DNA sequence: GTCTATAAAACGATAGAC
DNA sequence: GTCTATCGTTTTATAGAC
């Protein structure tokens, strides 16, 4: 079994440096140096730079997925889940103002649509949209749900770009506040459970 | 006097390639090849890659500034000016979906805040915000004007990132429609000229 | 598994002939 | 002003000793 510790150190260093300095501008030498591993040894764990980048983005992808699961576990109301997810970006607003969104950065930088790394980064957004859409749907927003989910992430991404450009974290805070207010005022069109067409409990009926 | 034509060809090729393939991923060899100029000759016009990049971004900056001037010249109503400016992004939505926003891309990719290229790109956003803020102010939005101006560009940038990620130009169209509707419904709080405190015409008074 | 040395190519930039 | 040849460095990636 291969050494997990060094492999993880490489992934974490890569994820951080890709976020802060960009995918193209970060060399394997930079990553190896930050992880305190000789550059020749990097290739024992990852055959190419793309493979390491893929692992770094995939880790972020799974971290976000884990966060959705946690929200579903601890918060019953889908509206509150969406609001809590949005507040996450308030917490990281200073880092996002300095370095941008780690995912949005890769999407923007992407030259080719065929690139595996970009496709994985896109999947992170797709995962968020899928999750948020489900929350909006549970809130009774029906066919608007997907549009709302995309609009939610777009709001964050746009605010991040402008905050980075103008070096004003407040821009992210303002957008988070706007989005939260919007979601708080969304009418709950949810069909109340038990009020309509509840399935007969066939097991206990007889 | 130096040859304008070759210099301009280099700037145009650089601007296009930076937009499509990114600043870091585009080499001087790529630019020289696209402009059909030997790479050694590039350095007669621009001493460094940064200098060429600066010229390319500056050209975009001036193109946008010229567009604002045109809007002010041909449209009397500040609301219609803002709406017309927003429709611009509807026109370029397919290109933005494939390659992103040429300015937003540079801002996102930027590693260091000290970089001259990034500062110039930021200035393009700043110019837009300053212009849009003035329009909102003329519409009587007062102290909200700057926030609105930033929010307008943020909407475009966020939609562009999501459109590129999901390869759906419609996301940009939806956002443009949302922004236009928002601006159409903004109440005009403008103080009518001539209704308040008109200066006495001292020259013709006596 | 780990590390040094180095290959092979790409890149920004320069020298110098014309 | 134009172009060829090339320098020096960085980058991804490999070979091979330990």
Short mmCIF file of C-alpha atoms (C1' of nucleotides) in Angstrom, two decimals:
data_model
loop_
_atom_site.label_atom_id
_atom_site.label_comp_id
_atom_site.label_asym_id
_atom_site.label_seq_id
_atom_site.Cartn_x
_atom_site.Cartn_y
_atom_site.Cartn_z
CA UNK A 1 0.00 0.00 0.00
CA UNK A 2 1.32 3.38 -0.97
CA UNK A 3 2.12 6.07 1.57
CA UNK A 4 -1.08 8.02 2.20
CA UNK A 5 0.51 10.83 4.12
CA UNK A 6 2.82 12.11 1.41
CA UNK A 7 0.19 11.71 -1.25
CA UNK A 8 -2.26 13.75 0.82
CA UNK A 9 0.35 16.41 1.49
CA UNK A 10 0.89 16.78 -2.24
CA UNK A 11 -2.84 17.07 -2.87
CA UNK A 12 -3.33 19.66 -0.13
CA UNK A 13 -0.36 21.74 -1.24
CA UNK A 14 -1.53 21.56 -4.83
CA UNK A 15 -5.08 22.59 -3.93
CA UNK A 16 -3.83 25.56 -1.96
CA UNK A 17 -1.31 26.74 -4.54
CA UNK A 18 -3.74 26.27 -7.44
CA UNK A 19 -6.22 28.41 -5.54
CA UNK A 20 -3.76 31.14 -4.61
CA UNK A 21 -1.53 31.29 -7.68
CA UNK A 22 -3.60 29.65 -10.39
CA UNK A 23 -3.34 26.32 -12.13
CA UNK A 24 -1.05 27.37 -14.98
CA UNK A 25 1.22 29.55 -12.86
CA UNK A 26 1.83 26.84 -10.28
CA UNK A 27 4.67 24.48 -11.18
CA UNK A 28 5.20 20.99 -9.84
CA UNK A 29 8.41 22.31 -8.30
CA UNK A 30 6.36 24.84 -6.30
CA UNK A 31 4.04 22.12 -5.05
CA UNK A 32 6.86 19.72 -4.21
CA UNK A 33 8.70 22.44 -2.34
CA UNK A 34 5.63 23.41 -0.30
CA UNK A 35 4.91 19.77 0.53
CA UNK A 36 8.61 19.28 1.35
CA UNK A 37 8.99 16.42 -1.11
CA UNK A 38 11.69 16.12 -3.77
CA UNK A 39 10.26 16.79 -7.20
CA UNK A 40 11.34 13.43 -8.56
CA UNK A 41 9.23 11.73 -5.94
CA UNK A 42 6.07 13.51 -7.03
CA UNK A 43 5.93 11.29 -10.08
CA UNK A 44 5.73 8.21 -7.96
CA UNK A 45 2.30 9.37 -6.78
CA UNK A 46 1.06 11.19 -9.86
CA UNK A 47 2.16 10.38 -13.37
CA UNK A 48 1.37 13.86 -14.72
CA UNK A 49 0.56 17.32 -13.47
CA UNK A 50 -2.98 16.86 -14.75
CA UNK A 51 -3.40 13.78 -12.57
CA UNK A 52 -2.37 15.74 -9.48
CA UNK A 53 -4.64 18.63 -10.41
CA UNK A 54 -7.48 16.17 -10.89
CA UNK A 55 -6.91 14.75 -7.42
CA UNK A 56 -6.81 18.25 -5.90
CA UNK A 57 -10.10 19.33 -7.51
CA UNK A 58 -11.74 16.01 -6.74
CA UNK A 59 -10.90 16.46 -3.08
CA UNK A 60 -12.63 19.85 -3.05
CA UNK A 61 -15.58 18.25 -4.84
CA UNK A 62 -15.94 15.67 -2.09
CA UNK A 63 -15.54 18.27 0.64
CA UNK A 64 -18.45 20.22 -0.77
CA UNK A 65 -20.53 17.06 -1.14
CA UNK A 66 -19.84 16.22 2.49
CA UNK A 67 -21.01 19.72 3.45
CA UNK A 68 -24.34 19.20 1.66
CA UNK A 69 -24.83 15.93 3.50
CA UNK A 70 -24.13 17.68 6.81
CA UNK A 71 -26.66 20.40 6.01
CA UNK A 72 -29.33 17.84 5.19
CA UNK A 73 -28.54 15.99 8.38
CA UNK A 74 -28.69 18.93 10.76
CA UNK A 75 -31.22 21.31 9.23
CA UNK A 76 -34.77 20.24 8.50
CA UNK A 77 -35.98 23.29 6.59
CA UNK A 78 -34.69 23.45 2.99
CA UNK A 79 -34.86 27.24 3.09
CA UNK A 80 -32.56 27.33 6.12
CA UNK A 81 -30.24 24.85 4.40
CA UNK A 82 -29.90 27.19 1.42
CA UNK A 83 -29.33 30.18 3.68
CA UNK A 84 -26.72 28.33 5.70
CA UNK A 85 -24.94 27.24 2.51
CA UNK A 86 -24.91 30.86 1.35
CA UNK A 87 -23.44 32.06 4.64
CA UNK A 88 -20.45 29.81 3.96
CA UNK A 89 -19.26 32.40 1.45
CA UNK A 90 -19.47 35.09 4.10
CA UNK A 91 -17.01 33.08 6.17
CA UNK A 92 -14.50 32.76 3.34
CA UNK A 93 -15.06 36.23 1.92
CA UNK A 94 -11.60 37.57 2.77
CA UNK A 95 -9.85 34.61 1.14
CA UNK A 96 -12.14 34.82 -1.89
CA UNK A 97 -11.46 38.55 -2.19
CA UNK A 98 -7.72 37.92 -2.28
CA UNK A 99 -7.59 34.77 -4.39
CA UNK A 100 -11.00 34.28 -5.96
CA UNK A 101 -13.10 31.12 -5.82
CA UNK A 102 -10.92 28.01 -6.26
CA UNK A 103 -13.47 26.48 -8.61
CA UNK A 104 -14.48 29.63 -10.49
CA UNK A 105 -10.81 30.37 -11.06
CA UNK A 106 -10.28 27.07 -12.87
CA UNK A 107 -13.44 27.47 -14.91
CA UNK A 108 -12.40 30.95 -16.00
CA UNK A 109 -8.83 30.00 -16.77
CA UNK A 110 -9.86 27.00 -18.83
CA UNK A 111 -8.86 27.19 -22.44
CA UNK A 112 -10.28 23.95 -23.75
CA UNK A 113 -13.59 22.32 -23.03
CA UNK A 114 -12.06 18.91 -23.41
CA UNK A 115 -9.77 19.29 -20.43
CA UNK A 116 -10.40 16.76 -17.69
CA UNK A 117 -9.51 19.21 -14.94
CA UNK A 118 -12.06 21.74 -16.14
CA UNK A 119 -14.72 19.10 -16.45
CA UNK A 120 -14.16 18.06 -12.84
CA UNK A 121 -14.32 21.67 -11.69
CA UNK A 122 -17.55 22.10 -13.63
CA UNK A 123 -18.88 19.05 -11.86
CA UNK A 124 -18.42 20.85 -8.53
CA UNK A 125 -20.77 23.60 -9.75
CA UNK A 126 -23.13 21.01 -11.19
CA UNK A 127 -23.23 19.23 -7.81
CA UNK A 128 -24.08 22.48 -6.06
CA UNK A 129 -26.78 23.32 -8.58
CA UNK A 130 -28.29 19.85 -8.31
CA UNK A 131 -28.32 20.07 -4.53
CA UNK A 132 -29.69 23.62 -4.39
CA UNK A 133 -32.30 22.82 -7.03
CA UNK A 134 -33.61 20.03 -4.82
CA UNK A 135 -33.90 22.45 -1.89
CA UNK A 136 -35.80 25.01 -3.96
CA UNK A 137 -38.06 22.24 -5.22
CA UNK A 138 -38.81 21.18 -1.66
CA UNK A 139 -39.70 24.81 -1.06
CA UNK A 140 -42.29 24.45 -3.78
CA UNK A 141 -40.52 26.54 -6.43
CA UNK A 142 -41.20 23.87 -9.05
CA UNK A 143 -39.81 24.54 -12.49
CA UNK A 144 -38.09 27.73 -11.30
CA UNK A 145 -35.89 25.69 -8.98
CA UNK A 146 -33.01 25.00 -11.33
CA UNK A 147 -32.90 28.60 -12.55
CA UNK A 148 -32.84 29.76 -8.94
CA UNK A 149 -30.03 27.35 -8.07
CA UNK A 150 -27.88 28.57 -10.95
CA UNK A 151 -28.68 32.16 -10.06
CA UNK A 152 -27.57 31.57 -6.48
CA UNK A 153 -24.12 30.34 -7.46
CA UNK A 154 -23.86 32.99 -10.17
CA UNK A 155 -24.47 35.66 -7.54
CA UNK A 156 -21.59 34.35 -5.45
CA UNK A 157 -19.25 34.01 -8.43
CA UNK A 158 -20.00 37.49 -9.75
CA UNK A 159 -19.56 39.09 -6.35
CA UNK A 160 -16.26 37.25 -5.93
CA UNK A 161 -14.87 38.52 -9.24
CA UNK A 162 -15.87 42.10 -8.42
CA UNK A 163 -14.62 41.85 -4.83
CA UNK A 164 -11.25 40.60 -6.07
CA UNK A 165 -11.04 43.30 -8.73
CA UNK A 166 -11.91 46.15 -6.37
CA UNK A 167 -10.37 44.55 -3.28
CA UNK A 168 -13.56 45.03 -1.32
CA UNK A 169 -14.72 42.02 0.73
CA UNK A 170 -17.87 44.00 1.46
CA UNK A 171 -19.07 43.27 -2.08
CA UNK A 172 -19.34 39.59 -1.15
CA UNK A 173 -21.08 40.43 2.11
CA UNK A 174 -23.59 42.63 0.29
CA UNK A 175 -24.36 39.89 -2.21
CA UNK A 176 -24.73 37.24 0.49
CA UNK A 177 -27.16 39.57 2.30
CA UNK A 178 -29.11 40.16 -0.91
CA UNK A 179 -29.33 36.44 -1.67
CA UNK A 180 -30.36 35.55 1.88
CA UNK A 181 -33.04 38.21 1.88
CA UNK A 182 -34.32 36.94 -1.44
CA UNK A 183 -34.53 33.38 -0.14
CA UNK A 184 -36.15 34.46 3.12
CA UNK A 185 -38.90 36.20 1.19
CA UNK A 186 -39.51 33.38 -1.25
CA UNK A 187 -43.07 32.17 -0.73
CA UNK A 188 -43.26 28.58 0.46
CA UNK A 189 -45.42 26.87 -2.11
CA UNK A 190 -44.69 23.49 -0.66
CA UNK A 191 -47.61 21.15 -0.57
CA UNK A 192 -47.92 20.29 3.08
CA UNK A 193 -47.33 16.64 3.78
CA UNK A 194 -50.44 14.89 4.87
CA UNK A 195 -52.72 17.57 3.54
CA UNK A 196 -52.96 16.07 0.09
CA UNK A 197 -53.22 12.57 -1.19
CA UNK A 198 -51.37 10.89 1.61
CA UNK A 199 -50.75 7.32 0.67
CA UNK A 200 -52.89 4.91 2.65
CA UNK A 201 -50.78 3.00 5.08
CA UNK A 202 -51.36 -0.37 3.53
CA UNK A 203 -49.19 -2.15 6.01
CA UNK A 204 -51.05 -1.02 9.10
CA UNK A 205 -54.44 -0.72 7.45
CA UNK A 206 -55.60 -4.27 7.54
CA UNK B 1 7.89 56.75 -37.08
CA UNK B 2 7.36 53.11 -36.25
CA UNK B 3 5.12 50.85 -38.29
CA UNK B 4 1.62 51.14 -36.85
CA UNK B 5 0.17 48.25 -38.78
CA UNK B 6 2.39 45.51 -37.38
CA UNK B 7 2.13 46.89 -33.88
CA UNK B 8 -1.65 46.88 -34.10
CA UNK B 9 -1.68 43.38 -35.51
CA UNK B 10 0.31 42.19 -32.52
CA UNK B 11 -2.05 43.92 -30.09
CA UNK B 12 -5.14 42.50 -31.76
CA UNK B 13 -3.73 38.98 -31.92
CA UNK B 14 -2.65 39.22 -28.30
CA UNK B 15 -6.06 40.47 -27.16
CA UNK B 16 -7.82 37.64 -28.97
CA UNK B 17 -5.49 34.89 -27.78
CA UNK B 18 -5.45 36.17 -24.20
CA UNK B 19 -9.24 36.08 -24.25
CA UNK B 20 -9.53 32.64 -25.80
CA UNK B 21 -6.59 30.81 -24.23
CA UNK B 22 -5.75 32.88 -21.18
CA UNK B 23 -2.89 35.21 -20.39
CA UNK B 24 -0.52 32.66 -18.88
CA UNK B 25 -1.23 29.94 -21.41
CA UNK B 26 -0.60 32.20 -24.39
CA UNK B 27 3.05 32.43 -25.40
CA UNK B 28 4.68 35.18 -27.40
CA UNK B 29 5.35 32.55 -30.06
CA UNK B 30 1.58 31.94 -30.33
CA UNK B 31 0.91 35.65 -30.73
CA UNK B 32 3.72 36.18 -33.23
CA UNK B 33 2.54 33.22 -35.28
CA UNK B 34 -1.07 34.44 -35.33
CA UNK B 35 0.04 37.94 -36.32
CA UNK B 36 2.40 36.43 -38.92
CA UNK B 37 5.42 38.20 -37.49
CA UNK B 38 8.76 36.56 -36.60
CA UNK B 39 9.11 36.24 -32.86
CA UNK B 40 12.34 38.23 -32.76
CA UNK B 41 10.54 41.18 -34.28
CA UNK B 42 7.97 41.28 -31.50
CA UNK B 43 10.60 42.71 -29.19
CA UNK B 44 11.10 45.70 -31.44
CA UNK B 45 7.55 46.82 -30.59
CA UNK B 46 7.26 45.52 -27.02
CA UNK B 47 10.21 45.05 -24.71
CA UNK B 48 8.44 42.44 -22.59
CA UNK B 49 5.37 40.22 -22.67
CA UNK B 50 3.87 42.34 -19.91
CA UNK B 51 4.17 45.43 -22.08
CA UNK B 52 2.27 43.73 -24.90
CA UNK B 53 -0.36 42.46 -22.50
CA UNK B 54 -0.72 45.96 -21.10
CA UNK B 55 -1.27 47.35 -24.59
CA UNK B 56 -3.87 44.68 -25.36
CA UNK B 57 -5.88 45.33 -22.19
CA UNK B 58 -5.56 49.09 -22.58
CA UNK B 59 -7.05 48.83 -26.04
CA UNK B 60 -10.09 47.01 -24.64
CA UNK B 61 -10.30 49.66 -21.93
CA UNK B 62 -10.49 52.40 -24.52
CA UNK B 63 -13.00 50.49 -26.64
CA UNK B 64 -15.34 50.28 -23.66
CA UNK B 65 -14.82 53.95 -22.83
CA UNK B 66 -15.68 54.84 -26.41
CA UNK B 67 -18.87 52.79 -26.07
CA UNK B 68 -19.94 54.75 -22.98
CA UNK B 69 -19.39 58.01 -24.83
CA UNK B 70 -21.51 56.74 -27.69
CA UNK B 71 -24.31 55.77 -25.34
CA UNK B 72 -24.28 59.21 -23.73
CA UNK B 73 -24.34 60.81 -27.15
CA UNK B 74 -27.23 58.87 -28.63
CA UNK B 75 -29.46 58.07 -25.67
CA UNK B 76 -30.90 60.80 -23.47
CA UNK B 77 -32.43 58.64 -20.74
CA UNK B 78 -29.87 57.20 -18.27
CA UNK B 79 -32.14 54.22 -17.67
CA UNK B 80 -32.13 53.37 -21.37
CA UNK B 81 -28.37 53.83 -21.45
CA UNK B 82 -27.94 51.26 -18.70
CA UNK B 83 -30.33 48.86 -20.42
CA UNK B 84 -28.57 49.26 -23.75
CA UNK B 85 -25.19 48.64 -22.09
CA UNK B 86 -26.58 45.48 -20.52
CA UNK B 87 -27.89 44.22 -23.86
CA UNK B 88 -24.32 44.30 -25.11
CA UNK B 89 -23.69 41.12 -23.15
CA UNK B 90 -26.62 39.47 -24.85
CA UNK B 91 -24.89 40.10 -28.16
CA UNK B 92 -21.61 38.51 -27.05
CA UNK B 93 -23.19 35.74 -25.00
CA UNK B 94 -22.01 32.88 -27.22
CA UNK B 95 -18.41 34.07 -27.18
CA UNK B 96 -18.57 34.67 -23.42
CA UNK B 97 -20.02 31.19 -22.91
CA UNK B 98 -17.10 29.63 -24.76
CA UNK B 99 -14.23 31.80 -23.53
CA UNK B 100 -15.49 33.83 -20.60
CA UNK B 101 -15.23 37.59 -20.21
CA UNK B 102 -11.84 38.87 -21.41
CA UNK B 103 -11.54 41.14 -18.38
CA UNK B 104 -13.01 38.82 -15.78
CA UNK B 105 -10.66 36.11 -16.97
CA UNK B 106 -7.59 38.23 -16.25
CA UNK B 107 -8.93 39.31 -12.86
CA UNK B 108 -9.61 35.70 -11.89
CA UNK B 109 -6.30 34.39 -13.14
CA UNK B 110 -4.33 37.10 -11.37
CA UNK B 111 -1.95 35.81 -8.77
CA UNK B 112 -0.51 39.03 -7.47
CA UNK B 113 -2.22 42.30 -6.70
CA UNK B 114 0.87 44.24 -7.68
CA UNK B 115 0.75 43.16 -11.28
CA UNK B 116 0.34 46.01 -13.73
CA UNK B 117 -1.74 43.93 -16.12
CA UNK B 118 -4.25 43.06 -13.41
CA UNK B 119 -4.45 46.66 -12.29
CA UNK B 120 -5.28 47.76 -15.81
CA UNK B 121 -7.94 45.06 -16.12
CA UNK B 122 -9.40 46.17 -12.80
CA UNK B 123 -9.48 49.69 -14.16
CA UNK B 124 -11.82 48.49 -16.94
CA UNK B 125 -14.29 47.34 -14.30
CA UNK B 126 -13.75 50.52 -12.33
CA UNK B 127 -14.51 52.58 -15.44
CA UNK B 128 -17.75 50.68 -15.98
CA UNK B 129 -18.77 51.05 -12.36
CA UNK B 130 -18.00 54.78 -12.40
CA UNK B 131 -20.03 55.23 -15.57
CA UNK B 132 -22.96 53.10 -14.43
CA UNK B 133 -22.97 54.76 -11.02
CA UNK B 134 -23.42 58.12 -12.71
CA UNK B 135 -26.38 56.78 -14.67
CA UNK B 136 -28.04 55.40 -11.54
CA UNK B 137 -27.40 58.70 -9.80
CA UNK B 138 -29.08 60.57 -12.64
CA UNK B 139 -31.98 58.20 -12.10
CA UNK B 140 -32.13 59.47 -8.55
CA UNK B 141 -30.80 56.34 -6.84
CA UNK B 142 -28.50 58.48 -4.69
CA UNK B 143 -26.21 56.59 -2.34
CA UNK B 144 -27.42 53.23 -3.69
CA UNK B 145 -25.99 54.07 -7.10
CA UNK B 146 -22.51 52.66 -6.63
CA UNK B 147 -23.81 49.46 -5.06
CA UNK B 148 -26.20 49.07 -7.99
CA UNK B 149 -23.42 49.64 -10.51
CA UNK B 150 -21.22 46.99 -8.93
CA UNK B 151 -24.18 44.62 -8.71
CA UNK B 152 -24.88 45.08 -12.40
CA UNK B 153 -21.39 44.02 -13.49
CA UNK B 154 -21.34 41.27 -10.85
CA UNK B 155 -24.52 39.86 -12.37
CA UNK B 156 -22.90 39.68 -15.79
CA UNK B 157 -19.67 38.18 -14.45
CA UNK B 158 -21.43 35.53 -12.39
CA UNK B 159 -23.70 34.53 -15.25
CA UNK B 160 -20.68 34.29 -17.55
CA UNK B 161 -18.81 31.96 -15.21
CA UNK B 162 -21.86 29.70 -14.83
CA UNK B 163 -22.64 29.80 -18.55
CA UNK B 164 -19.09 28.76 -19.35
CA UNK B 165 -19.09 26.01 -16.77
CA UNK B 166 -22.44 24.54 -17.86
CA UNK B 167 -22.05 25.49 -21.52
CA UNK B 168 -25.43 27.18 -21.55
CA UNK B 169 -25.56 30.62 -23.21
CA UNK B 170 -29.14 30.84 -21.96
CA UNK B 171 -27.79 31.53 -18.46
CA UNK B 172 -26.40 34.84 -19.72
CA UNK B 173 -29.66 35.65 -21.51
CA UNK B 174 -31.64 34.94 -18.35
CA UNK B 175 -29.41 37.20 -16.27
CA UNK B 176 -29.56 40.00 -18.84
CA UNK B 177 -33.35 39.74 -18.79
CA UNK B 178 -33.41 39.81 -15.00
CA UNK B 179 -31.13 42.86 -14.83
CA UNK B 180 -33.09 44.72 -17.50
CA UNK B 181 -36.36 44.03 -15.74
CA UNK B 182 -34.86 45.23 -12.46
CA UNK B 183 -33.69 48.48 -14.05
CA UNK B 184 -36.98 49.01 -15.86
CA UNK B 185 -38.84 48.80 -12.56
CA UNK B 186 -36.47 51.06 -10.65
CA UNK B 187 -38.43 54.13 -9.51
CA UNK B 188 -37.15 57.38 -10.99
CA UNK B 189 -36.37 59.54 -8.00
CA UNK B 190 -34.69 62.15 -10.14
CA UNK B 191 -35.25 65.74 -9.09
CA UNK B 192 -36.68 67.40 -12.17
CA UNK B 193 -34.48 70.13 -13.59
CA UNK B 194 -36.00 73.57 -13.24
CA UNK B 195 -38.32 72.53 -10.46
CA UNK B 196 -35.84 73.26 -7.68
CA UNK B 197 -33.46 76.07 -6.97
CA UNK B 198 -32.66 77.09 -10.51
CA UNK B 199 -29.77 79.52 -10.42
CA UNK B 200 -30.78 83.08 -11.26
CA UNK B 201 -29.35 84.12 -14.58
CA UNK B 202 -27.06 86.81 -13.25
CA UNK B 203 -25.71 87.73 -16.64
CA UNK B 204 -29.06 88.58 -18.17
CA UNK B 205 -30.65 89.82 -14.99
CA UNK B 206 -29.39 93.38 -14.87
"C1'" DG C 1 9.42 3.98 -1.72
"C1'" DT C 2 12.82 7.69 -1.93
"C1'" DC C 3 15.92 10.75 -4.02
"C1'" DT C 4 19.55 12.81 -7.43
"C1'" DA C 5 20.62 13.81 -11.81
"C1'" DT C 6 19.23 14.93 -16.06
"C1'" DA C 7 16.71 14.70 -20.39
"C1'" DA C 8 13.58 17.17 -23.64
"C1'" DA C 9 10.85 20.79 -24.74
"C1'" DA C 10 8.91 25.49 -24.18
"C1'" DC C 11 9.46 29.99 -22.84
"C1'" DG C 12 10.95 34.92 -22.44
"C1'" DA C 13 14.40 37.53 -24.05
"C1'" DT C 14 18.91 39.07 -26.61
"C1'" DA C 15 22.62 39.58 -30.27
"C1'" DG C 16 23.65 40.81 -34.37
"C1'" DA C 17 23.39 40.38 -39.57
"C1'" DC C 18 20.79 42.58 -43.10
"C1'" DG D 1 12.74 48.09 -39.25
"C1'" DT D 2 13.19 43.17 -40.09
"C1'" DC D 3 14.62 38.61 -39.32
"C1'" DT D 4 17.60 34.38 -37.90
"C1'" DA D 5 19.97 32.20 -34.57
"C1'" DT D 6 20.55 31.35 -30.02
"C1'" DC D 7 21.16 32.17 -24.95
"C1'" DG D 8 19.55 31.20 -20.28
"C1'" DT D 9 15.91 29.65 -17.57
"C1'" DT D 10 11.98 27.10 -16.28
"C1'" DT D 11 8.98 23.31 -16.81
"C1'" DT D 12 7.25 18.64 -17.23
"C1'" DA D 13 8.85 14.33 -17.09
"C1'" DT D 14 12.25 10.17 -16.95
"C1'" DA D 15 16.34 7.13 -15.62
"C1'" DG D 16 18.41 4.89 -12.42
"C1'" DA D 17 21.04 4.54 -7.90
"C1'" DC D 18 19.84 3.57 -3.16
#
